[in-house]
Coordinates of C-alpha atoms in Angstrom, one line a residue:
M456 CA -50.0 -25.4 -16.7
K457 CA -49.7 -21.8 -15.8
Q458 CA -47.9 -21.1 -12.5
N459 CA -49.7 -19.2 -9.8
P460 CA -48.0 -15.8 -9.3
K461 CA -48.6 -15.9 -5.6
Y462 CA -46.8 -19.3 -5.4
K463 CA -43.8 -17.8 -7.2
D464 CA -43.7 -14.8 -4.8
Y465 CA -43.8 -17.2 -1.8
M466 CA -40.9 -19.2 -3.3
V467 CA -38.8 -16.1 -3.8
A468 CA -39.6 -14.8 -0.3
G469 CA -38.7 -18.2 1.2
L470 CA -35.5 -18.5 -0.7
T471 CA -34.5 -15.0 0.2
G472 CA -35.2 -15.7 3.9
F473 CA -33.2 -18.9 3.8
L474 CA -30.2 -17.2 2.2
M475 CA -30.3 -14.4 4.8
I476 CA -30.4 -16.9 7.6
A477 CA -27.5 -18.9 6.1
A478 CA -25.5 -15.8 5.5
S479 CA -26.1 -14.7 9.1
I480 CA -24.9 -18.1 10.5
A481 CA -21.8 -18.0 8.2
I482 CA -20.9 -14.5 9.4
Y483 CA -21.4 -15.5 13.1
F484 CA -19.1 -18.5 12.7
L485 CA -16.6 -16.4 10.8
F486 CA -16.3 -13.9 13.7
A487 CA -16.6 -16.6 16.4
K488 CA -13.7 -18.5 14.8
I489 CA -11.8 -15.5 13.4
S490 CA -8.4 -16.8 14.7
V491 CA -8.9 -20.1 12.9
F492 CA -9.9 -18.3 9.8
L493 CA -6.9 -16.0 9.9
N494 CA -4.5 -18.9 10.6
A495 CA -5.9 -20.8 7.6
L496 CA -5.6 -17.7 5.5
K497 CA -2.0 -17.1 6.5
K498 CA -1.2 -20.7 5.7
L499 CA -2.8 -20.4 2.3
V500 CA -0.8 -17.1 1.6
D501 CA 2.4 -18.9 2.7
I502 CA 1.7 -21.7 0.2
L503 CA 0.8 -19.4 -2.6
A504 CA 3.6 -16.9 -1.9
P505 CA 5.6 -17.8 -5.0
F506 CA 2.5 -17.3 -7.2
L507 CA 1.6 -14.0 -5.5
M508 CA 5.2 -12.8 -5.9
G509 CA 5.1 -13.9 -9.6
F510 CA 1.8 -12.1 -10.2
L511 CA 3.2 -8.9 -8.7
I512 CA 6.4 -9.1 -10.8
A513 CA 4.4 -9.9 -14.0
Y514 CA 1.9 -7.1 -13.2
L515 CA 4.7 -4.5 -12.8
L516 CA 6.6 -5.7 -15.9
A517 CA 3.5 -6.0 -18.1
P518 CA 3.8 -2.5 -19.7
L519 CA 7.4 -3.2 -20.7
Y520 CA 6.4 -6.6 -22.0
N521 CA 3.6 -5.2 -24.1
Y522 CA 5.8 -2.4 -25.5
L523 CA 8.6 -4.8 -26.5
L524 CA 6.2 -7.4 -27.9
R525 CA 4.4 -4.9 -30.1
N526 CA 7.5 -3.4 -31.5
L527 CA 9.4 -6.6 -32.1
R528 CA 6.4 -8.1 -33.9
E529 CA 6.3 -5.1 -36.2
L530 CA 10.1 -5.3 -36.8
L531 CA 10.3 -9.1 -37.3
G532 CA 7.0 -9.4 -39.2
S533 CA 8.6 -7.7 -42.3
V534 CA 11.5 -10.2 -42.5
M535 CA 10.0 -13.6 -41.5
R536 CA 6.8 -15.5 -41.3
E537 CA 4.2 -14.4 -38.9
R538 CA 4.3 -17.6 -36.8
W539 CA 8.1 -17.3 -36.3
S540 CA 7.9 -13.6 -35.6
K541 CA 5.3 -14.1 -32.9
S542 CA 7.3 -16.9 -31.2
I543 CA 10.6 -15.1 -31.3
S544 CA 9.1 -11.8 -30.2
T545 CA 7.4 -13.5 -27.2
V546 CA 10.5 -15.3 -26.1
V547 CA 12.8 -12.2 -26.4
S548 CA 10.3 -9.9 -24.7
V549 CA 9.9 -12.3 -21.8
L550 CA 13.6 -12.8 -21.4
A551 CA 14.2 -9.0 -21.6
C552 CA 11.6 -8.3 -18.9
I553 CA 12.8 -11.0 -16.5
L554 CA 16.5 -9.8 -16.9
T555 CA 15.4 -6.2 -16.4
G556 CA 13.6 -7.2 -13.2
I557 CA 16.6 -9.2 -11.9
L558 CA 19.0 -6.4 -12.8
V559 CA 16.9 -3.7 -11.0
I560 CA 16.5 -5.8 -7.8
S561 CA 20.2 -6.8 -7.8
G562 CA 21.3 -3.2 -8.5
L563 CA 19.2 -1.9 -5.6
F564 CA 20.6 -4.5 -3.3
A565 CA 24.2 -3.9 -4.4
L566 CA 23.8 -0.1 -4.1
V567 CA 21.7 0.2 -1.0
V568 CA 22.4 -2.8 1.3
P569 CA 26.2 -2.2 1.9
R570 CA 25.6 1.5 2.5
F571 CA 22.6 0.8 4.7
V572 CA 24.6 -1.6 6.9
E573 CA 27.5 0.9 7.0
S574 CA 25.1 3.6 8.2
I575 CA 23.6 1.4 10.9
S576 CA 27.1 0.4 12.1
G577 CA 28.1 4.1 12.1
I578 CA 25.1 5.0 14.2
I579 CA 25.8 2.3 16.8
N580 CA 29.5 3.2 17.0
A581 CA 28.8 7.0 17.3
L582 CA 25.8 6.7 19.6
P583 CA 27.8 7.6 22.8
T584 CA 29.3 10.6 21.1
Y585 CA 25.9 11.8 19.9
L586 CA 24.4 11.5 23.4
T587 CA 27.3 13.5 24.9
R588 CA 26.8 16.1 22.2
I589 CA 23.1 16.3 22.8
E590 CA 23.7 16.6 26.5
A591 CA 26.2 19.5 26.0
W592 CA 23.9 21.2 23.6
S593 CA 20.9 20.9 25.9
E594 CA 23.0 22.4 28.8
D595 CA 24.0 25.4 26.7
F596 CA 20.5 25.9 25.4
L597 CA 18.8 25.6 28.8
V598 CA 21.3 27.6 30.8
D599 CA 18.9 30.5 30.8
Y600 CA 16.0 28.3 32.0
P601 CA 17.2 26.7 35.3
D602 CA 13.8 25.4 36.2
V603 CA 13.3 23.5 32.9
Y604 CA 16.9 22.3 33.1
Q605 CA 16.4 21.0 36.6
N606 CA 13.2 19.1 35.7
L607 CA 14.9 17.6 32.6
E608 CA 17.9 16.6 34.6
D609 CA 15.6 14.9 37.2
I610 CA 13.8 13.0 34.4
L611 CA 17.1 11.8 32.9
N612 CA 18.5 10.8 36.3
N613 CA 15.4 8.7 37.0
L614 CA 15.7 7.1 33.5
Y615 CA 19.4 6.3 34.1
A616 CA 18.6 4.8 37.5
S617 CA 15.8 2.7 36.0
L618 CA 18.1 1.4 33.3
A619 CA 20.9 0.6 35.8
N620 CA 18.4 -1.2 38.1
W621 CA 17.1 -3.2 35.1
A622 CA 20.7 -4.1 34.0
S623 CA 21.7 -5.2 37.5
S624 CA 18.5 -7.1 38.4
T625 CA 17.6 -8.6 35.0
L626 CA 20.3 -8.4 32.4
R627 CA 23.3 -9.4 34.6
P628 CA 21.7 -12.7 36.0
L629 CA 20.7 -13.6 32.5
L630 CA 24.3 -13.1 31.2
E631 CA 25.7 -15.0 34.1
D632 CA 23.5 -17.9 33.6
F633 CA 23.9 -17.9 29.8
S634 CA 27.1 -19.9 29.7
G635 CA 25.7 -22.8 31.7
N636 CA 22.1 -22.7 30.6
F637 CA 21.5 -24.9 27.6
D638 CA 18.0 -23.6 27.2
N639 CA 19.2 -20.1 26.5
V640 CA 21.8 -21.3 24.0
S641 CA 19.2 -23.5 22.2
S642 CA 16.7 -20.6 22.2
I643 CA 19.2 -18.3 20.5
V644 CA 20.3 -20.9 18.0
S645 CA 16.6 -21.6 17.2
T646 CA 16.0 -17.9 16.7
L647 CA 19.0 -17.6 14.4
F648 CA 18.0 -20.7 12.5
S649 CA 14.4 -19.4 12.1
G650 CA 15.8 -16.1 10.8
L651 CA 18.1 -18.0 8.3
M652 CA 15.2 -20.2 7.1
A653 CA 13.0 -17.1 6.7
A654 CA 15.7 -15.5 4.5
V655 CA 16.1 -18.7 2.5
T656 CA 12.3 -18.9 2.0
A657 CA 12.2 -15.3 0.8
I658 CA 15.0 -15.9 -1.7
K659 CA 13.2 -19.1 -2.9
N660 CA 9.9 -17.3 -3.3
L661 CA 11.6 -14.5 -5.2
V662 CA 13.3 -17.0 -7.6
L663 CA 10.1 -19.0 -8.1
G664 CA 8.3 -15.7 -8.5
F665 CA 10.4 -14.7 -11.5
I666 CA 9.7 -18.2 -13.0
V667 CA 6.0 -17.8 -12.4
A668 CA 6.1 -14.3 -13.8
A669 CA 7.7 -15.6 -17.1
Y670 CA 4.9 -18.0 -17.6
L671 CA 2.2 -15.4 -16.7
L672 CA 3.7 -12.9 -19.3
V673 CA 3.7 -15.6 -22.0
E674 CA 0.1 -16.8 -21.3
K675 CA -1.5 -13.6 -20.0
T676 CA -3.5 -12.9 -23.2
T677 CA -4.9 -16.5 -23.2
M678 CA -5.7 -16.4 -19.5
I679 CA -7.5 -13.0 -19.8
G680 CA -9.5 -14.5 -22.6
Q681 CA -10.4 -17.5 -20.5
V682 CA -11.5 -15.3 -17.6
K683 CA -13.8 -13.3 -19.8
Q684 CA -15.1 -16.5 -21.4
M685 CA -16.0 -17.9 -17.9
T686 CA -17.6 -14.5 -16.9
Y687 CA -19.9 -14.4 -19.9
A688 CA -20.7 -18.1 -19.5
L689 CA -21.8 -17.6 -15.9
L690 CA -23.4 -14.1 -16.0
G691 CA -24.5 -13.7 -19.6
P692 CA -23.8 -10.8 -21.9
K693 CA -25.5 -7.9 -20.0
R694 CA -24.0 -8.6 -16.5
G695 CA -20.8 -9.9 -18.1
N696 CA -20.2 -6.6 -19.8
K697 CA -20.5 -4.8 -16.4
V698 CA -18.1 -7.2 -14.8
V699 CA -15.6 -6.9 -17.6
Y700 CA -15.9 -3.1 -17.4
Q701 CA -15.2 -3.2 -13.7
M702 CA -12.2 -5.5 -14.2
R703 CA -10.8 -3.1 -16.8
Y704 CA -11.4 -0.1 -14.4
T705 CA -9.8 -2.0 -11.5
N706 CA -6.7 -2.7 -13.6
Q707 CA -6.5 0.9 -14.7
V708 CA -6.8 2.2 -11.1
M709 CA -4.6 -0.3 -9.4
G710 CA -1.9 -0.5 -12.1
G711 CA -1.7 3.3 -12.6
F712 CA -1.5 3.9 -8.9
I713 CA 1.0 1.3 -8.0
R714 CA 3.4 1.9 -10.9
G715 CA 3.0 5.7 -10.6
K716 CA 3.6 5.6 -6.9
L717 CA 6.7 3.5 -7.2
L718 CA 8.1 5.8 -9.8
D719 CA 7.2 8.8 -7.8
S720 CA 8.9 7.4 -4.7
L721 CA 12.0 6.5 -6.6
I722 CA 12.4 10.0 -7.9
I723 CA 11.7 11.5 -4.5
G724 CA 14.4 9.2 -3.0
I725 CA 16.9 10.2 -5.6
I726 CA 16.2 13.9 -5.1
C727 CA 16.4 13.4 -1.3
F728 CA 19.8 11.7 -1.7
I729 CA 21.1 14.6 -3.9
G730 CA 19.8 17.2 -1.5
V731 CA 21.2 15.7 1.8
S732 CA 24.5 15.0 0.1
I733 CA 24.8 18.6 -1.1
M734 CA 24.0 19.8 2.5
R735 CA 26.6 17.3 3.8
M736 CA 24.2 15.6 6.2
P737 CA 25.1 12.2 7.8
Y738 CA 23.9 8.9 6.4
P739 CA 22.5 10.2 3.0
T740 CA 21.8 6.7 1.7
L741 CA 19.9 5.5 4.8
I742 CA 17.9 8.7 5.0
S743 CA 17.1 8.6 1.2
V744 CA 15.9 4.9 1.4
I745 CA 13.7 5.7 4.4
I746 CA 12.2 8.7 2.7
G747 CA 11.7 6.9 -0.6
V748 CA 10.1 3.8 0.9
T749 CA 7.8 5.6 3.2
N750 CA 6.8 8.0 0.4
I751 CA 5.0 5.0 -1.1
I752 CA 2.3 5.4 1.6
P753 CA -0.1 8.2 0.6
F754 CA -0.7 11.0 3.1
F755 CA 1.1 9.6 6.1
G756 CA 4.3 8.5 4.3
P757 CA 6.2 11.8 4.4
F758 CA 5.6 12.1 8.1
L759 CA 6.5 8.5 8.9
G760 CA 9.8 8.8 7.0
A761 CA 10.8 12.3 8.1
I762 CA 10.5 11.8 11.8
P763 CA 13.1 9.0 12.3
C764 CA 15.4 10.7 9.8
A765 CA 15.2 14.0 11.7
V766 CA 16.0 12.2 15.0
L767 CA 19.1 10.6 13.4
I768 CA 20.3 14.0 12.2
L769 CA 19.4 15.6 15.5
M770 CA 21.9 13.4 17.2
Y771 CA 24.6 14.6 14.8
S772 CA 23.7 18.3 14.7
P773 CA 20.5 20.0 15.9
I774 CA 20.8 22.9 13.4
Q775 CA 21.1 20.4 10.5
A776 CA 18.0 18.7 11.8
V777 CA 16.2 22.0 11.4
Y778 CA 17.6 22.4 7.8
F779 CA 16.5 18.8 7.0
A780 CA 12.9 19.4 8.3
I781 CA 12.7 22.5 6.0
F782 CA 14.1 20.6 3.1
I783 CA 11.7 17.7 3.5
L784 CA 8.8 20.1 3.8
I785 CA 9.8 21.7 0.5
L786 CA 10.4 18.3 -1.1
Q787 CA 7.0 17.0 0.0
Q788 CA 5.2 20.2 -1.3
F789 CA 7.0 19.6 -4.6
D790 CA 5.8 16.0 -4.6
G791 CA 2.3 16.7 -3.6
N792 CA 1.6 19.6 -5.9
I793 CA 3.9 19.0 -8.9
L794 CA 5.5 15.6 -9.3
G795 CA 2.8 13.4 -7.8
P796 CA -0.1 14.9 -9.9
K797 CA 2.1 14.9 -13.0
I798 CA 2.8 11.1 -12.6
L799 CA -0.3 9.8 -11.0
G800 CA -2.9 12.3 -12.2
N801 CA -6.3 11.7 -10.6
T802 CA -6.1 7.9 -10.9
T803 CA -8.4 7.2 -7.9
G804 CA -11.0 10.0 -8.1
L805 CA -11.3 10.0 -4.3
S806 CA -11.6 13.0 -2.0
S807 CA -9.0 13.7 0.7
F808 CA -11.4 12.3 3.4
W809 CA -11.8 8.9 1.7
V810 CA -8.1 8.7 1.0
L811 CA -7.4 9.2 4.7
F812 CA -10.2 6.7 5.6
S813 CA -8.9 4.0 3.3
I814 CA -5.3 4.3 4.5
I815 CA -6.3 4.1 8.2
F816 CA -8.9 1.3 7.7
F817 CA -6.9 -1.0 5.4
G818 CA -3.6 -0.2 7.1
G819 CA -5.2 -1.4 10.4
L820 CA -6.3 -4.6 8.7
F821 CA -3.3 -5.5 6.5
G822 CA -0.4 -3.3 7.8
F823 CA 2.0 -1.8 5.3
A824 CA 0.4 -3.5 2.3
G825 CA -3.0 -2.2 3.3
M826 CA -1.7 1.3 3.6
L827 CA -0.2 1.0 0.1
L828 CA -3.1 -0.8 -1.6
G829 CA -5.9 0.7 0.5
V830 CA -6.4 3.8 -1.7
P831 CA -6.8 2.1 -5.1
L832 CA -8.8 -0.8 -3.5
F833 CA -11.2 1.6 -1.9
A834 CA -11.4 3.6 -5.2
V835 CA -12.7 0.4 -6.9
I836 CA -15.3 -0.2 -4.0
Y837 CA -16.3 3.5 -4.3
S838 CA -16.8 3.1 -8.0
L839 CA -19.0 0.0 -7.5
V840 CA -21.2 1.7 -5.0
S841 CA -21.5 4.8 -7.2
D842 CA -22.5 2.7 -10.2
F843 CA -25.1 0.8 -8.0
V844 CA -26.6 4.1 -6.7
S845 CA -26.7 5.6 -10.2
A846 CA -28.4 2.5 -11.6
R847 CA -31.1 2.7 -8.8
L848 CA -31.6 6.4 -9.3
S849 CA -32.0 6.0 -13.1
K850 CA -34.5 3.2 -12.5
R851 CA -36.6 5.6 -10.4
K852 CA -36.0 8.4 -12.9
L853 CA -34.2 10.6 -10.3
S854 CA -31.4 13.0 -10.9
L855 CA -27.8 11.6 -11.0
L856 CA -26.2 15.0 -10.0
T857 CA -25.1 15.3 -6.5
E858 CA -25.6 19.0 -6.7
D859 CA -29.3 18.5 -6.9
Y860 CA -29.4 16.9 -3.4
I861 CA -27.3 19.4 -1.6
N862 CA -29.4 21.5 0.8
L863 CA -32.4 19.5 -0.4
D864 CA -35.5 19.5 1.8
E865 CA -37.6 16.9 -0.2
V866 CA -38.1 15.7 -3.8
E867 CA -41.3 16.9 -5.3
Q868 CA -43.0 14.8 -8.0
Q869 CA -44.8 16.8 -10.7
P870 CA -48.1 15.8 -12.3
D871 CA -46.3 14.8 -15.5
G872 CA -44.1 12.4 -13.5
E873 CA -41.0 14.5 -13.5
Y874 CA -39.2 15.4 -10.2
K875 CA -38.1 18.8 -8.9
Y876 CA -35.4 19.4 -6.3
P877 CA -36.2 22.6 -4.4
K878 CA -33.6 24.0 -2.1
V879 CA -34.3 24.8 1.5
K880 CA -34.4 28.5 2.4
D881 CA -31.9 28.1 5.2
P882 CA -29.0 25.8 4.1
T883 CA -27.6 25.7 7.7
R884 CA -30.8 24.2 9.1
K885 CA -30.4 20.6 10.2

């Protein structure tokens, strides 16, 4: 029996309406219970933390693993059976990658942490001297501007008075009651215990992460094949090809950006350490770590790292703070125009506006991780939207070139079915 086309249209329209209503209700409850959703998501992330850590470690070590596996198989394949060469190559490659990751992390901690703690201790011990030095320098600098000096002195006196009042009214009673107040003692002990447990949990997740990474490296080829198999089973060949292409593009963008940015920031941190050491500036290790870590963040990173470092150097020597600002400006120009493009290339394909938008948007949602991953993630979203727009334009036989739509008044259809894209006479007309 032949189905009535109108009945089929009614079914499609009804199903579409039902799905839209269901989606609207789901979105409403999501926003109405956003706190519950976020708490559940945080709990899930805490549970899966070792696997997320392992995935990140395996993702970063995958290029090294592929290189070692390929060369070891070629080397061992000529002297033993293929089955043995594959097994030995896999085990050796995984062990080499895991040991490399452990050595890198251990080396960074051994080199950076002691000097980092030493720098922080030095800042705390020398803080009174720095404040006295800044006060003397400001007096010498403002001696020719008595009005400005008087206003600044009034502001500082008010600040000192407020601090003294807070210390006498709030801090002193708290300290006097501390010895006899069990609640304060238990609160501090609880805070210290929570911090200790957080450190133990982080170490546990890191150790389990390396174990998970080892399994992922061994089975990554099989797992990728299973994902592709499931994709084609659910979507079929045509849509499956599109999904596989997008997965490959996502891996290319994300992997190239993350690894390239980490390498770029490491080089910038080393150059910064050499530069501030040659100029005999204080706390070279601390400053270099701050500059290197914040340089991971695109666009805003150099500013976020340079400001606190300049303040630290300013307390030691104002003139050296000026030299440091000039040095960082030159270093960031070198990174932005030479080193960064050389390492990263145009991995994202985004304009400066969309880079800025993605950093602010995803940084507001996910903090530091969002500022780091926002650019490649938005690049993938941008690619998906572009592909969708191109497909719709092709279906309507319209031009795919953006230049054809700039200063366009309207699209004119010709008698033969082709389209023309005439320009407006006054491009500034709204």
